Amino acid sequence: AQSVAQPEDQVNVAEGNPLTVKCTYSVSGNPYLFWYVQYPNRGLQFLLKYITGDNLVKGSYGFEAEFNKSQTSFHLKKPSALVSDSALYFCAVRDKGGGGSYIPTFGRGTSLIVHP
Amino acid sequence: NAGVTQTPKFQVLKTGQSMTLQCAQDMNHNSMYWYRQDPGMGLRLIYYSASEGTTDKGEVPNGYNVSRLNKREFSLRLESAAPSQTSVYFCASAKQGASTDTQYFGPGTRLTVL
């Protein structure tokens, strides 16, 4: 069975500093990995995904993520944090379900707080 | 395009009451999903519909039923609400439900069961 772990409930960073939000995964087949962001009182929005190819994936709002197969990790990064990046971040992995559909499994989420 | 829409946005029920949460998408997606979000629990899949005419149970289906009314609409019904169903409910859709598909989420329904 697939699983995703986000080991940090909360990450605090000062504006202008680099940020990292951690994610590790476990799947039986090829990993298809996603990051989503949730702003207060909103639904989740897609940030980026890793399917295959280059291990460094670039996404929306200046975010990127590095896929590391040996460490089974997919950490989200940004070189310079903004206060507006403060939100809840979810890592997700997809595996095969019924009817040919691939079912995503989400991590518990990491609250990112960027201090001015 | 409105994307994924959900109604209502807020709802308060008494224990034992029933209600239906509505979800619609205008992106011509085949797959649709219902999740609940609870503090510290992340998103948990309740039911999903890989395509029109099919539905399957997710991780936490007990106490819920779903209907894929047509390609656009996927409703979630609580037959007899319980306080444990107090949560934020999100509907999502994806083009094919394939491994590489991005999900698109609605704004959520905040449900309180007293």
Short mmCIF file of C-alpha atoms in Angstrom, two decimals:
data_model
loop_
_atom_site.label_atom_id
_atom_site.label_comp_id
_atom_site.label_asym_id
_atom_site.label_seq_id
_atom_site.Cartn_x
_atom_site.Cartn_y
_atom_site.Cartn_z
CA ALA A 1 0.00 0.00 0.00
CA GLN A 2 1.12 3.52 -0.70
CA SER A 3 1.78 6.09 1.99
CA VAL A 4 3.04 9.61 2.39
CA ALA A 5 4.66 11.16 5.45
CA GLN A 6 5.12 14.81 6.19
CA PRO A 7 7.24 14.72 9.35
CA GLU A 8 6.74 18.36 10.33
CA ASP A 9 3.38 19.72 11.42
CA GLN A 10 4.71 23.25 11.17
CA VAL A 11 7.65 24.99 9.55
CA ASN A 12 8.67 28.50 10.52
CA VAL A 13 10.92 30.61 8.34
CA ALA A 14 11.81 34.27 8.07
CA GLU A 15 10.87 36.18 4.95
CA GLY A 16 13.67 36.13 2.42
CA ASN A 17 15.17 32.89 3.76
CA PRO A 18 15.02 29.60 1.87
CA LEU A 19 12.31 27.16 2.87
CA THR A 20 11.96 23.39 2.76
CA VAL A 21 8.85 21.36 3.45
CA LYS A 22 9.62 17.66 3.75
CA CYS A 23 7.81 14.68 2.26
CA THR A 24 8.71 11.00 2.13
CA TYR A 25 6.73 8.31 0.36
CA SER A 26 6.26 4.60 0.02
CA VAL A 27 4.80 2.99 -3.11
CA SER A 28 4.95 -0.41 -4.71
CA GLY A 29 5.41 0.81 -8.27
CA ASN A 30 6.48 4.03 -9.93
CA PRO A 31 5.95 7.07 -7.73
CA TYR A 32 3.79 9.86 -9.09
CA LEU A 33 4.18 12.70 -6.61
CA PHE A 34 2.31 15.94 -6.15
CA TRP A 35 2.41 19.06 -4.01
CA TYR A 36 -0.71 21.10 -3.31
CA VAL A 37 -1.18 24.30 -1.30
CA GLN A 38 -4.22 25.33 0.71
CA TYR A 39 -4.76 28.94 1.71
CA PRO A 40 -7.14 29.66 4.61
CA ASN A 41 -10.78 28.80 3.89
CA ARG A 42 -9.94 27.68 0.35
CA GLY A 43 -9.67 24.41 -1.51
CA LEU A 44 -6.36 22.84 -2.47
CA GLN A 45 -4.45 24.22 -5.43
CA PHE A 46 -1.92 22.31 -7.51
CA LEU A 47 1.72 23.43 -7.21
CA LEU A 48 3.79 20.85 -9.06
CA LYS A 49 4.20 17.18 -9.81
CA TYR A 50 6.88 14.62 -10.56
CA ILE A 51 6.10 11.99 -13.15
CA THR A 52 9.43 11.06 -14.68
CA GLY A 53 12.61 12.65 -15.95
CA ASP A 54 14.48 15.49 -14.29
CA ASN A 55 14.62 15.08 -10.53
CA LEU A 56 14.17 18.82 -9.98
CA VAL A 57 10.64 19.90 -10.75
CA LYS A 58 9.64 23.54 -11.03
CA GLY A 59 6.14 24.70 -10.25
CA SER A 60 3.93 27.66 -9.51
CA TYR A 61 4.83 30.72 -7.40
CA GLY A 62 8.58 29.99 -7.54
CA PHE A 63 8.34 26.63 -5.80
CA GLU A 64 10.35 23.60 -6.80
CA ALA A 65 10.70 20.08 -5.51
CA GLU A 66 13.50 17.57 -5.62
CA PHE A 67 12.75 13.91 -6.21
CA ASN A 68 15.22 11.57 -4.53
CA LYS A 69 14.57 7.92 -5.30
CA SER A 70 17.18 6.48 -2.95
CA GLN A 71 15.81 8.45 -0.01
CA THR A 72 12.18 8.12 -1.19
CA SER A 73 11.73 11.82 -0.67
CA PHE A 74 10.08 14.67 -2.53
CA HIS A 75 10.86 17.83 -0.57
CA LEU A 76 9.31 21.16 -1.53
CA LYS A 77 11.66 24.12 -1.69
CA LYS A 78 11.75 27.82 -2.42
CA PRO A 79 14.91 29.96 -2.48
CA SER A 80 13.35 33.02 -0.86
CA ALA A 81 10.18 32.81 1.22
CA LEU A 82 7.41 35.40 1.13
CA VAL A 83 4.88 36.16 3.86
CA SER A 84 2.21 35.32 1.29
CA ASP A 85 3.58 31.76 1.09
CA SER A 86 2.12 31.10 4.54
CA ALA A 87 -0.35 28.28 4.02
CA LEU A 88 -0.95 24.56 4.48
CA TYR A 89 1.05 22.32 2.13
CA PHE A 90 0.12 18.78 1.18
CA CYS A 91 2.23 16.11 -0.45
CA ALA A 92 0.39 13.37 -2.34
CA VAL A 93 1.22 10.14 -4.13
CA ARG A 94 -0.96 8.22 -6.55
CA ASP A 95 -1.34 4.47 -6.87
CA LYS A 96 -3.70 2.26 -8.81
CA GLY A 97 -7.26 1.79 -7.52
CA GLY A 98 -10.45 0.22 -8.80
CA GLY A 99 -11.90 0.77 -12.26
CA GLY A 100 -8.51 1.74 -13.64
CA SER A 101 -8.43 4.94 -11.63
CA TYR A 102 -5.37 6.04 -9.71
CA ILE A 103 -6.19 6.96 -6.16
CA PRO A 104 -4.22 9.69 -4.46
CA THR A 105 -3.05 9.45 -0.89
CA PHE A 106 -2.35 12.72 0.90
CA GLY A 107 0.00 13.49 3.73
CA ARG A 108 -1.33 15.15 6.87
CA GLY A 109 -0.15 18.55 5.74
CA THR A 110 2.52 20.98 6.92
CA SER A 111 1.67 24.46 8.04
CA LEU A 112 4.22 26.93 6.67
CA ILE A 113 4.51 30.19 8.56
CA VAL A 114 6.68 32.91 7.06
CA HIS A 115 7.54 35.68 9.50
CA PRO A 116 8.11 39.25 8.29
CA ASN B 1 -14.89 28.36 -16.39
CA ALA B 2 -16.06 28.02 -12.82
CA GLY B 3 -13.96 24.89 -12.23
CA VAL B 4 -15.31 22.82 -9.34
CA THR B 5 -18.23 24.28 -7.43
CA GLN B 6 -19.74 23.04 -4.17
CA THR B 7 -22.97 23.85 -2.37
CA PRO B 8 -23.66 24.74 0.34
CA LYS B 9 -20.60 26.51 1.74
CA PHE B 10 -21.73 26.11 5.35
CA GLN B 11 -24.25 23.85 7.02
CA VAL B 12 -25.30 23.07 10.59
CA LEU B 13 -27.23 19.88 11.22
CA LYS B 14 -28.67 18.17 14.25
CA THR B 15 -27.75 14.57 14.96
CA GLY B 16 -29.91 12.27 12.87
CA GLN B 17 -30.73 14.78 10.16
CA SER B 18 -29.89 14.08 6.55
CA MET B 19 -28.45 16.25 3.85
CA THR B 20 -26.82 16.14 0.43
CA LEU B 21 -23.68 17.98 -0.55
CA GLN B 22 -23.60 18.98 -4.18
CA CYS B 23 -20.57 19.14 -6.45
CA ALA B 24 -20.28 20.07 -10.11
CA GLN B 25 -17.38 20.56 -12.50
CA ASP B 26 -17.34 22.19 -15.91
CA MET B 27 -13.97 20.89 -17.14
CA ASN B 28 -15.34 17.74 -18.80
CA HIS B 29 -13.43 15.59 -16.34
CA ASN B 30 -14.15 11.90 -16.04
CA SER B 31 -13.08 11.30 -12.44
CA MET B 32 -14.52 12.90 -9.32
CA TYR B 33 -13.75 12.54 -5.61
CA TRP B 34 -15.11 13.39 -2.17
CA TYR B 35 -12.73 14.06 0.72
CA ARG B 36 -13.09 15.13 4.29
CA GLN B 37 -10.48 17.25 6.04
CA ASP B 38 -10.00 17.10 9.78
CA PRO B 39 -7.28 18.82 11.84
CA GLY B 40 -4.12 16.73 11.93
CA MET B 41 -5.62 14.10 9.64
CA GLY B 42 -5.00 15.60 6.24
CA LEU B 43 -7.42 14.69 3.48
CA ARG B 44 -9.17 11.35 3.62
CA LEU B 45 -10.97 9.92 0.64
CA ILE B 46 -14.63 9.08 1.22
CA TYR B 47 -15.77 7.94 -2.21
CA TYR B 48 -14.67 8.40 -5.77
CA SER B 49 -16.06 7.96 -9.23
CA ALA B 50 -13.58 6.93 -11.87
CA SER B 51 -16.06 7.65 -14.65
CA GLU B 52 -19.75 8.34 -15.17
CA GLY B 53 -21.76 5.41 -13.92
CA THR B 54 -19.17 4.06 -11.48
CA THR B 55 -18.49 4.75 -7.83
CA ASP B 56 -16.09 3.16 -5.35
CA LYS B 57 -15.40 3.39 -1.66
CA GLY B 58 -12.42 5.24 -0.36
CA GLU B 59 -10.73 5.16 3.02
CA VAL B 60 -13.67 6.37 5.16
CA PRO B 61 -17.01 5.55 3.43
CA ASN B 62 -19.10 4.60 6.48
CA GLY B 63 -22.09 6.87 7.01
CA TYR B 64 -22.00 8.27 3.48
CA ASN B 65 -23.50 7.53 0.09
CA VAL B 66 -22.73 9.04 -3.28
CA SER B 67 -24.39 9.49 -6.63
CA ARG B 68 -22.69 10.26 -9.91
CA LEU B 69 -25.68 11.99 -11.43
CA ASN B 70 -24.00 12.65 -14.78
CA LYS B 71 -20.53 13.51 -15.98
CA ARG B 72 -20.65 16.95 -14.34
CA GLU B 73 -22.20 16.20 -10.97
CA PHE B 74 -21.20 14.05 -8.00
CA SER B 75 -23.22 14.33 -4.79
CA LEU B 76 -22.47 13.14 -1.26
CA ARG B 77 -25.32 12.20 1.08
CA LEU B 78 -25.36 11.86 4.82
CA GLU B 79 -28.42 9.79 5.70
CA SER B 80 -28.25 10.22 9.47
CA ALA B 81 -25.68 12.78 10.51
CA ALA B 82 -23.47 12.17 13.54
CA PRO B 83 -21.18 14.59 15.41
CA SER B 84 -18.19 12.58 14.12
CA GLN B 85 -19.09 13.82 10.64
CA THR B 86 -18.35 17.40 11.60
CA SER B 87 -15.67 18.29 9.08
CA VAL B 88 -14.78 20.25 5.99
CA TYR B 89 -15.76 18.39 2.83
CA PHE B 90 -13.97 18.87 -0.46
CA CYS B 91 -14.95 17.69 -3.89
CA ALA B 92 -12.29 17.25 -6.56
CA SER B 93 -12.10 16.22 -10.18
CA ALA B 94 -9.42 14.94 -12.53
CA LYS B 95 -9.33 14.52 -16.29
CA GLN B 96 -9.04 10.73 -16.45
CA GLY B 97 -8.06 9.64 -12.99
CA ALA B 98 -4.76 8.48 -14.42
CA SER B 99 -1.61 8.34 -12.38
CA THR B 100 -0.31 11.63 -13.74
CA ASP B 101 -3.52 13.62 -13.55
CA THR B 102 -3.75 16.75 -11.46
CA GLN B 103 -6.77 17.08 -9.21
CA TYR B 104 -8.83 20.26 -9.10
CA PHE B 105 -10.59 21.07 -5.85
CA GLY B 106 -13.73 22.93 -4.95
CA PRO B 107 -13.86 25.56 -2.18
CA GLY B 108 -15.25 23.16 0.41
CA THR B 109 -18.34 22.76 2.60
CA ARG B 110 -18.01 23.33 6.33
CA LEU B 111 -20.40 20.99 8.10
CA THR B 112 -21.17 21.04 11.81
CA VAL B 113 -23.29 18.31 13.36
CA LEU B 114 -24.66 19.13 16.80
#
